[in-house]
């Protein structure tokens, strides 16, 4: 097992598509469609957990958020607009360049770095919330990756992990359907064998000192052309966890 989370083939794959991050009709169209439900879930839990006022324009003011594997910054920018101090990191330098340029053009203050979660953890960095969104299925050394993400969570902070379940339905819909039939994603985007079950994710979370506080599935509604929370975790799911506050 490698001592780094970087999978060179995965980095090269997303680097090749980097120019399309902000095209809502391009190769990342599914993420654009997926973003509203992710943002609503993050906002809901952050407001409740940190006892923040959701009626103000910038309710996340004062919070630090790290987005691991941020890609082009599709989550970073809206969270920064909500007032959070946001850092986005990605192993693909091209992604970071695209994200930095787009943030500058949009007038949004986000700090981007071409680095890894384990490198930041080694520096002793801590954040109020760590976002681990659709990344774990693309890395090498999953235990190291999950440990480094957990280590970056400050006492009393949150970590949100989103990924794909290793089920026959996920293979049928998220890989064969999305990549080979509907063409939502480029062929080869996902390797079903690298998907993790909710129990596997939760075991890695608790092993690293965090407590799971919520979980939800996310399903696609074709008639409405949107994604919604669901009790069905057989394909896409999210797990929220908390690090205990310092004594």
PDB file of C-alpha atoms in Angstrom:
ATOM      1  CA  UNK A   1       0.000   0.000   0.000  1.00  0.00           C
ATOM      2  CA  UNK A   2       1.376   3.375  -0.964  1.00  0.00           C
ATOM      3  CA  UNK A   3       2.288   6.107   1.537  1.00  0.00           C
ATOM      4  CA  UNK A   4       0.477   8.684  -0.575  1.00  0.00           C
ATOM      5  CA  UNK A   5      -3.169   9.055  -1.530  1.00  0.00           C
ATOM      6  CA  UNK A   6      -2.368  10.224  -5.059  1.00  0.00           C
ATOM      7  CA  UNK A   7      -3.441   7.899  -7.853  1.00  0.00           C
ATOM      8  CA  UNK A   8      -1.567   9.215 -10.892  1.00  0.00           C
ATOM      9  CA  UNK A   9      -4.020   7.728 -13.396  1.00  0.00           C
ATOM     10  CA  UNK A  10      -6.980   9.360 -11.630  1.00  0.00           C
ATOM     11  CA  UNK A  11      -5.198  12.722 -11.458  1.00  0.00           C
ATOM     12  CA  UNK A  12      -4.407  12.532 -15.177  1.00  0.00           C
ATOM     13  CA  UNK A  13      -8.045  11.660 -15.941  1.00  0.00           C
ATOM     14  CA  UNK A  14      -9.422  14.749 -14.201  1.00  0.00           C
ATOM     15  CA  UNK A  15      -6.613  16.987 -15.432  1.00  0.00           C
ATOM     16  CA  UNK A  16      -7.645  16.156 -18.993  1.00  0.00           C
ATOM     17  CA  UNK A  17     -11.163  17.402 -18.265  1.00  0.00           C
ATOM     18  CA  UNK A  18     -10.161  20.451 -16.199  1.00  0.00           C
ATOM     19  CA  UNK A  19     -11.210  23.042 -18.768  1.00  0.00           C
ATOM     20  CA  UNK A  20     -14.822  21.898 -18.481  1.00  0.00           C
ATOM     21  CA  UNK A  21     -15.359  22.273 -14.728  1.00  0.00           C
ATOM     22  CA  UNK A  22     -17.571  25.353 -15.023  1.00  0.00           C
ATOM     23  CA  UNK A  23     -19.497  24.301 -18.130  1.00  0.00           C
ATOM     24  CA  UNK A  24     -22.934  23.177 -16.844  1.00  0.00           C
ATOM     25  CA  UNK A  25     -23.465  21.241 -20.077  1.00  0.00           C
ATOM     26  CA  UNK A  26     -19.978  19.720 -20.230  1.00  0.00           C
ATOM     27  CA  UNK A  27     -18.373  16.628 -18.745  1.00  0.00           C
ATOM     28  CA  UNK A  28     -19.128  17.807 -15.205  1.00  0.00           C
ATOM     29  CA  UNK A  29     -22.839  18.378 -15.843  1.00  0.00           C
ATOM     30  CA  UNK A  30     -23.779  15.694 -13.250  1.00  0.00           C
ATOM     31  CA  UNK A  31     -21.882  17.570 -10.532  1.00  0.00           C
ATOM     32  CA  UNK A  32     -23.621  20.831 -11.425  1.00  0.00           C
ATOM     33  CA  UNK A  33     -26.937  18.985 -11.063  1.00  0.00           C
ATOM     34  CA  UNK A  34     -25.737  17.374  -7.821  1.00  0.00           C
ATOM     35  CA  UNK A  35     -24.522  20.610  -6.217  1.00  0.00           C
ATOM     36  CA  UNK A  36     -27.827  22.030  -4.885  1.00  0.00           C
ATOM     37  CA  UNK A  37     -28.608  18.996  -2.720  1.00  0.00           C
ATOM     38  CA  UNK A  38     -25.035  18.870  -1.428  1.00  0.00           C
ATOM     39  CA  UNK A  39     -24.998  22.563  -0.555  1.00  0.00           C
ATOM     40  CA  UNK A  40     -28.388  22.407   1.143  1.00  0.00           C
ATOM     41  CA  UNK A  41     -27.252  19.455   3.258  1.00  0.00           C
ATOM     42  CA  UNK A  42     -23.997  21.174   4.245  1.00  0.00           C
ATOM     43  CA  UNK A  43     -25.789  24.424   5.089  1.00  0.00           C
ATOM     44  CA  UNK A  44     -28.458  22.686   7.158  1.00  0.00           C
ATOM     45  CA  UNK A  45     -25.993  20.734   9.282  1.00  0.00           C
ATOM     46  CA  UNK A  46     -23.467  23.537   9.681  1.00  0.00           C
ATOM     47  CA  UNK A  47     -26.109  26.017  10.837  1.00  0.00           C
ATOM     48  CA  UNK A  48     -27.491  23.551  13.373  1.00  0.00           C
ATOM     49  CA  UNK A  49     -24.147  22.271  14.626  1.00  0.00           C
ATOM     50  CA  UNK A  50     -22.492  25.660  15.071  1.00  0.00           C
ATOM     51  CA  UNK A  51     -25.704  27.422  16.204  1.00  0.00           C
ATOM     52  CA  UNK A  52     -25.619  29.956  13.366  1.00  0.00           C
ATOM     53  CA  UNK A  53     -28.330  32.322  12.115  1.00  0.00           C
ATOM     54  CA  UNK A  54     -29.492  31.164   8.692  1.00  0.00           C
ATOM     55  CA  UNK A  55     -31.467  34.356   8.051  1.00  0.00           C
ATOM     56  CA  UNK A  56     -28.398  36.553   7.503  1.00  0.00           C
ATOM     57  CA  UNK A  57     -26.695  36.979   4.122  1.00  0.00           C
ATOM     58  CA  UNK A  58     -23.395  35.386   5.169  1.00  0.00           C
ATOM     59  CA  UNK A  59     -24.377  32.834   7.827  1.00  0.00           C
ATOM     60  CA  UNK A  60     -21.096  30.906   7.687  1.00  0.00           C
ATOM     61  CA  UNK A  61     -18.960  33.942   8.580  1.00  0.00           C
ATOM     62  CA  UNK A  62     -16.090  32.957  10.849  1.00  0.00           C
ATOM     63  CA  UNK A  63     -16.008  29.272   9.904  1.00  0.00           C
ATOM     64  CA  UNK A  64     -13.082  27.623   8.117  1.00  0.00           C
ATOM     65  CA  UNK A  65     -13.918  24.971   5.515  1.00  0.00           C
ATOM     66  CA  UNK A  66     -11.550  22.700   3.601  1.00  0.00           C
ATOM     67  CA  UNK A  67     -12.710  21.046   0.369  1.00  0.00           C
ATOM     68  CA  UNK A  68     -10.449  18.060  -0.358  1.00  0.00           C
ATOM     69  CA  UNK A  69     -10.294  17.206  -4.054  1.00  0.00           C
ATOM     70  CA  UNK A  70     -12.034  20.465  -4.894  1.00  0.00           C
ATOM     71  CA  UNK A  71     -11.736  20.141  -8.663  1.00  0.00           C
ATOM     72  CA  UNK A  72     -12.704  23.447 -10.259  1.00  0.00           C
ATOM     73  CA  UNK A  73     -14.178  24.853  -7.049  1.00  0.00           C
ATOM     74  CA  UNK A  74     -17.874  24.105  -7.615  1.00  0.00           C
ATOM     75  CA  UNK A  75     -18.474  23.782  -3.867  1.00  0.00           C
ATOM     76  CA  UNK A  76     -15.817  26.256  -2.726  1.00  0.00           C
ATOM     77  CA  UNK A  77     -17.292  29.348  -4.361  1.00  0.00           C
ATOM     78  CA  UNK A  78     -20.884  29.072  -3.053  1.00  0.00           C
ATOM     79  CA  UNK A  79     -19.601  28.291   0.454  1.00  0.00           C
ATOM     80  CA  UNK A  80     -17.329  31.332   0.322  1.00  0.00           C
ATOM     81  CA  UNK A  81     -20.302  33.428  -0.770  1.00  0.00           C
ATOM     82  CA  UNK A  82     -22.085  32.206   2.360  1.00  0.00           C
ATOM     83  CA  UNK A  83     -19.280  33.759   4.388  1.00  0.00           C
ATOM     84  CA  UNK A  84     -16.978  30.837   5.147  1.00  0.00           C
ATOM     85  CA  UNK A  85     -13.198  31.082   4.849  1.00  0.00           C
ATOM     86  CA  UNK A  86     -12.691  28.363   2.250  1.00  0.00           C
ATOM     87  CA  UNK A  87      -9.599  26.441   1.206  1.00  0.00           C
ATOM     88  CA  UNK A  88      -9.749  24.081  -1.761  1.00  0.00           C
ATOM     89  CA  UNK A  89      -7.037  21.514  -2.428  1.00  0.00           C
ATOM     90  CA  UNK A  90      -6.537  19.127  -5.322  1.00  0.00           C
ATOM     91  CA  UNK A  91      -3.708  16.865  -6.455  1.00  0.00           C
ATOM     92  CA  UNK A  92      -4.214  18.015 -10.055  1.00  0.00           C
ATOM     93  CA  UNK A  93      -2.460  21.354 -10.568  1.00  0.00           C
ATOM     94  CA  UNK A  94      -4.549  22.077 -13.664  1.00  0.00           C
ATOM     95  CA  UNK A  95      -7.718  21.900 -11.575  1.00  0.00           C
ATOM     96  CA  UNK A  96      -6.259  24.391  -9.110  1.00  0.00           C
ATOM     97  CA  UNK A  97      -5.323  26.794 -11.908  1.00  0.00           C
ATOM     98  CA  UNK A  98      -8.852  26.637 -13.357  1.00  0.00           C
ATOM     99  CA  UNK A  99     -10.416  27.075  -9.899  1.00  0.00           C
ATOM    100  CA  UNK A 100      -8.171  30.022  -9.043  1.00  0.00           C
ATOM    101  CA  UNK A 101      -8.888  31.784 -12.336  1.00  0.00           C
ATOM    102  CA  UNK A 102     -12.649  31.293 -12.028  1.00  0.00           C
ATOM    103  CA  UNK A 103     -12.725  32.568  -8.439  1.00  0.00           C
ATOM    104  CA  UNK A 104     -10.776  35.672  -9.465  1.00  0.00           C
ATOM    105  CA  UNK A 105     -13.125  36.321 -12.383  1.00  0.00           C
ATOM    106  CA  UNK A 106     -16.137  35.828 -10.106  1.00  0.00           C
ATOM    107  CA  UNK A 107     -14.785  38.050  -7.330  1.00  0.00           C
ATOM    108  CA  UNK A 108     -14.961  35.240  -4.773  1.00  0.00           C
ATOM    109  CA  UNK A 109     -12.226  34.877  -2.142  1.00  0.00           C
ATOM    110  CA  UNK A 110     -11.087  31.244  -2.030  1.00  0.00           C
ATOM    111  CA  UNK A 111      -7.615  29.912  -1.217  1.00  0.00           C
ATOM    112  CA  UNK A 112      -6.529  27.124  -3.562  1.00  0.00           C
ATOM    113  CA  UNK A 113      -3.529  24.833  -3.208  1.00  0.00           C
ATOM    114  CA  UNK A 114      -2.213  21.962  -5.317  1.00  0.00           C
ATOM    115  CA  UNK A 115      -1.568  19.570  -2.448  1.00  0.00           C
ATOM    116  CA  UNK A 116      -2.966  16.545  -0.615  1.00  0.00           C
ATOM    117  CA  UNK A 117      -4.869  15.943   2.602  1.00  0.00           C
ATOM    118  CA  UNK A 118      -1.935  14.065   4.115  1.00  0.00           C
ATOM    119  CA  UNK A 119       0.427  16.964   3.385  1.00  0.00           C
ATOM    120  CA  UNK A 120      -1.870  19.454   5.145  1.00  0.00           C
ATOM    121  CA  UNK A 121      -2.383  17.056   8.051  1.00  0.00           C
ATOM    122  CA  UNK A 122       1.384  16.732   8.435  1.00  0.00           C
ATOM    123  CA  UNK A 123       1.540  20.519   8.767  1.00  0.00           C
ATOM    124  CA  UNK A 124      -0.964  20.368  11.637  1.00  0.00           C
ATOM    125  CA  UNK A 125      -3.697  22.307   9.819  1.00  0.00           C
ATOM    126  CA  UNK A 126      -7.215  22.245  11.323  1.00  0.00           C
ATOM    127  CA  UNK A 127     -10.598  23.310   9.935  1.00  0.00           C
ATOM    128  CA  UNK A 128     -14.106  23.680  11.311  1.00  0.00           C
ATOM    129  CA  UNK A 129     -15.384  21.514   8.483  1.00  0.00           C
ATOM    130  CA  UNK A 130     -13.683  19.144   6.055  1.00  0.00           C
ATOM    131  CA  UNK A 131     -15.479  18.183   2.841  1.00  0.00           C
ATOM    132  CA  UNK A 132     -14.540  14.808   1.412  1.00  0.00           C
ATOM    133  CA  UNK A 133     -16.881  14.758  -1.576  1.00  0.00           C
ATOM    134  CA  UNK A 134     -16.743  12.062  -4.256  1.00  0.00           C
ATOM    135  CA  UNK A 135     -12.990  11.682  -3.792  1.00  0.00           C
ATOM    136  CA  UNK A 136     -12.415   8.538  -1.741  1.00  0.00           C
ATOM    137  CA  UNK A 137     -13.276   6.301  -4.717  1.00  0.00           C
ATOM    138  CA  UNK A 138     -10.463   7.929  -6.745  1.00  0.00           C
ATOM    139  CA  UNK A 139      -7.528   7.762  -4.304  1.00  0.00           C
ATOM    140  CA  UNK A 140      -4.854   5.249  -3.433  1.00  0.00           C
ATOM    141  CA  UNK A 141      -4.431   4.100   0.179  1.00  0.00           C
ATOM    142  CA  UNK A 142      -7.965   4.748   1.402  1.00  0.00           C
ATOM    143  CA  UNK A 143      -7.084   4.284   5.115  1.00  0.00           C
ATOM    144  CA  UNK A 144      -4.394   6.977   4.884  1.00  0.00           C
ATOM    145  CA  UNK A 145      -6.745   9.269   2.993  1.00  0.00           C
ATOM    146  CA  UNK A 146      -9.566   8.944   5.509  1.00  0.00           C
ATOM    147  CA  UNK A 147      -7.157   9.338   8.438  1.00  0.00           C
ATOM    148  CA  UNK A 148      -5.640  12.503   6.979  1.00  0.00           C
ATOM    149  CA  UNK A 149      -9.085  14.004   6.331  1.00  0.00           C
ATOM    150  CA  UNK A 150     -10.168  13.191   9.889  1.00  0.00           C
ATOM    151  CA  UNK A 151      -6.947  14.624  11.303  1.00  0.00           C
ATOM    152  CA  UNK A 152      -7.748  17.947   9.614  1.00  0.00           C
ATOM    153  CA  UNK A 153     -11.013  18.341  11.555  1.00  0.00           C
ATOM    154  CA  UNK A 154     -10.696  20.736  14.506  1.00  0.00           C
ATOM    155  CA  UNK A 155     -12.132  19.768  17.910  1.00  0.00           C
ATOM    156  CA  UNK A 156     -15.889  20.175  17.694  1.00  0.00           C
ATOM    157  CA  UNK A 157     -15.705  20.284  13.897  1.00  0.00           C
ATOM    158  CA  UNK A 158     -17.459  18.339  11.152  1.00  0.00           C
ATOM    159  CA  UNK A 159     -16.480  16.108   8.248  1.00  0.00           C
ATOM    160  CA  UNK A 160     -18.794  15.226   5.374  1.00  0.00           C
ATOM    161  CA  UNK A 161     -17.972  12.232   3.192  1.00  0.00           C
ATOM    162  CA  UNK A 162     -19.887  11.614  -0.033  1.00  0.00           C
ATOM    163  CA  UNK A 163     -19.256   8.646  -2.277  1.00  0.00           C
ATOM    164  CA  UNK A 164     -20.782   5.694  -4.149  1.00  0.00           C
ATOM    165  CA  UNK A 165     -21.901   2.406  -2.633  1.00  0.00           C
ATOM    166  CA  UNK A 166     -20.413  -0.891  -3.848  1.00  0.00           C
ATOM    167  CA  UNK A 167     -23.686  -2.496  -4.891  1.00  0.00           C
ATOM    168  CA  UNK A 168     -25.060  -4.104  -8.031  1.00  0.00           C
ATOM    169  CA  UNK A 169     -27.372  -1.093  -8.454  1.00  0.00           C
ATOM    170  CA  UNK A 170     -24.425   1.309  -8.289  1.00  0.00           C
ATOM    171  CA  UNK A 171     -22.638  -0.725 -10.954  1.00  0.00           C
ATOM    172  CA  UNK A 172     -25.735  -0.718 -13.142  1.00  0.00           C
ATOM    173  CA  UNK A 173     -26.704   2.929 -12.754  1.00  0.00           C
ATOM    174  CA  UNK A 174     -23.586   4.910 -11.710  1.00  0.00           C
ATOM    175  CA  UNK A 175     -21.114   3.117 -13.991  1.00  0.00           C
ATOM    176  CA  UNK A 176     -22.831   1.292 -16.853  1.00  0.00           C
ATOM    177  CA  UNK A 177     -25.827   3.625 -17.055  1.00  0.00           C
ATOM    178  CA  UNK A 178     -24.163   6.982 -16.381  1.00  0.00           C
ATOM    179  CA  UNK A 179     -20.985   6.336 -18.378  1.00  0.00           C
ATOM    180  CA  UNK A 180     -21.854   3.877 -21.142  1.00  0.00           C
ATOM    181  CA  UNK A 181     -25.588   4.318 -21.788  1.00  0.00           C
ATOM    182  CA  UNK A 182     -26.561   7.900 -20.926  1.00  0.00           C
ATOM    183  CA  UNK A 183     -23.114   9.414 -21.438  1.00  0.00           C
ATOM    184  CA  UNK A 184     -23.423  11.606 -18.319  1.00  0.00           C
ATOM    185  CA  UNK A 185     -19.768  10.934 -17.506  1.00  0.00           C
ATOM    186  CA  UNK A 186     -16.772   9.963 -19.642  1.00  0.00           C
ATOM    187  CA  UNK A 187     -16.254   6.205 -19.908  1.00  0.00           C
ATOM    188  CA  UNK A 188     -13.855   4.972 -17.251  1.00  0.00           C
ATOM    189  CA  UNK A 189     -14.603   7.752 -14.756  1.00  0.00           C
ATOM    190  CA  UNK A 190     -15.356   5.228 -12.022  1.00  0.00           C
ATOM    191  CA  UNK A 191     -14.011   1.832 -11.016  1.00  0.00           C
ATOM    192  CA  UNK A 192     -16.806  -0.038  -9.198  1.00  0.00           C
ATOM    193  CA  UNK A 193     -14.235  -2.102  -7.311  1.00  0.00           C
ATOM    194  CA  UNK A 194     -13.056   1.081  -5.554  1.00  0.00           C
ATOM    195  CA  UNK A 195     -16.506   1.999  -4.253  1.00  0.00           C
ATOM    196  CA  UNK A 196     -16.996   1.687  -0.481  1.00  0.00           C
ATOM    197  CA  UNK A 197     -20.082   0.672   1.455  1.00  0.00           C
ATOM    198  CA  UNK A 198     -21.536   2.956   4.148  1.00  0.00           C
ATOM    199  CA  UNK A 199     -20.387   0.500   6.815  1.00  0.00           C
ATOM    200  CA  UNK A 200     -16.820   0.627   5.478  1.00  0.00           C
ATOM    201  CA  UNK A 201     -16.847   4.430   5.425  1.00  0.00           C
ATOM    202  CA  UNK A 202     -18.330   4.657   8.919  1.00  0.00           C
ATOM    203  CA  UNK A 203     -15.735   2.210  10.261  1.00  0.00           C
ATOM    204  CA  UNK A 204     -12.924   4.369   8.847  1.00  0.00           C
ATOM    205  CA  UNK A 205     -14.527   7.486  10.321  1.00  0.00           C
ATOM    206  CA  UNK A 206     -14.942   6.093  13.832  1.00  0.00           C
ATOM    207  CA  UNK A 207     -11.493   4.491  13.758  1.00  0.00           C
ATOM    208  CA  UNK A 208     -10.064   7.994  13.390  1.00  0.00           C
ATOM    209  CA  UNK A 209     -11.823   9.532  16.365  1.00  0.00           C
ATOM    210  CA  UNK A 210     -14.972  10.990  14.803  1.00  0.00           C
ATOM    211  CA  UNK A 211     -18.590  10.155  15.584  1.00  0.00           C
ATOM    212  CA  UNK A 212     -21.118   9.594  12.807  1.00  0.00           C
ATOM    213  CA  UNK A 213     -24.077  11.942  13.373  1.00  0.00           C
ATOM    214  CA  UNK A 214     -26.122  11.544  10.186  1.00  0.00           C
ATOM    215  CA  UNK A 215     -26.307   9.701   6.889  1.00  0.00           C
ATOM    216  CA  UNK A 216     -28.437  10.057   3.794  1.00  0.00           C
ATOM    217  CA  UNK A 217     -28.788   8.655   0.337  1.00  0.00           C
ATOM    218  CA  UNK A 218     -29.027  10.916  -2.705  1.00  0.00           C
ATOM    219  CA  UNK A 219     -31.187   9.843  -5.637  1.00  0.00           C
ATOM    220  CA  UNK A 220     -31.893  11.239  -9.093  1.00  0.00           C
ATOM    221  CA  UNK A 221     -35.468  12.135 -10.060  1.00  0.00           C
ATOM    222  CA  UNK A 222     -35.589  12.023 -13.873  1.00  0.00           C
ATOM    223  CA  UNK A 223     -38.923  13.802 -14.310  1.00  0.00           C
ATOM    224  CA  UNK A 224     -37.751  16.775 -12.245  1.00  0.00           C
ATOM    225  CA  UNK A 225     -34.160  16.441 -13.508  1.00  0.00           C
ATOM    226  CA  UNK A 226     -32.739  16.956 -10.033  1.00  0.00           C
ATOM    227  CA  UNK A 227     -31.170  15.129  -7.102  1.00  0.00           C
ATOM    228  CA  UNK A 228     -32.812  14.764  -3.697  1.00  0.00           C
ATOM    229  CA  UNK A 229     -32.059  13.284  -0.303  1.00  0.00           C
ATOM    230  CA  UNK A 230     -33.415   9.781   0.259  1.00  0.00           C
ATOM    231  CA  UNK A 231     -33.281   6.910   2.711  1.00  0.00           C
ATOM    232  CA  UNK A 232     -32.044   4.835  -0.226  1.00  0.00           C
ATOM    233  CA  UNK A 233     -28.246   4.659   0.101  1.00  0.00           C
ATOM    234  CA  UNK A 234     -27.724   1.932  -2.488  1.00  0.00           C
ATOM    235  CA  UNK A 235     -26.006   4.228  -5.018  1.00  0.00           C
ATOM    236  CA  UNK A 236     -24.985   7.734  -3.869  1.00  0.00           C
ATOM    237  CA  UNK A 237     -24.767   8.552  -0.172  1.00  0.00           C
ATOM    238  CA  UNK A 238     -23.337  11.068   2.311  1.00  0.00           C
ATOM    239  CA  UNK A 239     -22.130  10.556   5.883  1.00  0.00           C
ATOM    240  CA  UNK A 240     -21.776  13.423   8.384  1.00  0.00           C
ATOM    241  CA  UNK A 241     -19.383  13.039  11.310  1.00  0.00           C
ATOM    242  CA  UNK A 242     -18.209  15.170  14.230  1.00  0.00           C
ATOM    243  CA  UNK A 243     -14.973  15.354  16.180  1.00  0.00           C
ATOM    244  CA  UNK A 244     -15.669  15.684  19.907  1.00  0.00           C
ATOM    245  CA  UNK A 245     -15.062  19.145  21.325  1.00  0.00           C
ATOM    246  CA  UNK A 246     -11.876  19.683  23.286  1.00  0.00           C
ATOM    247  CA  UNK A 247     -12.219  18.973  26.997  1.00  0.00           C
TER     248      UNK A 247
END
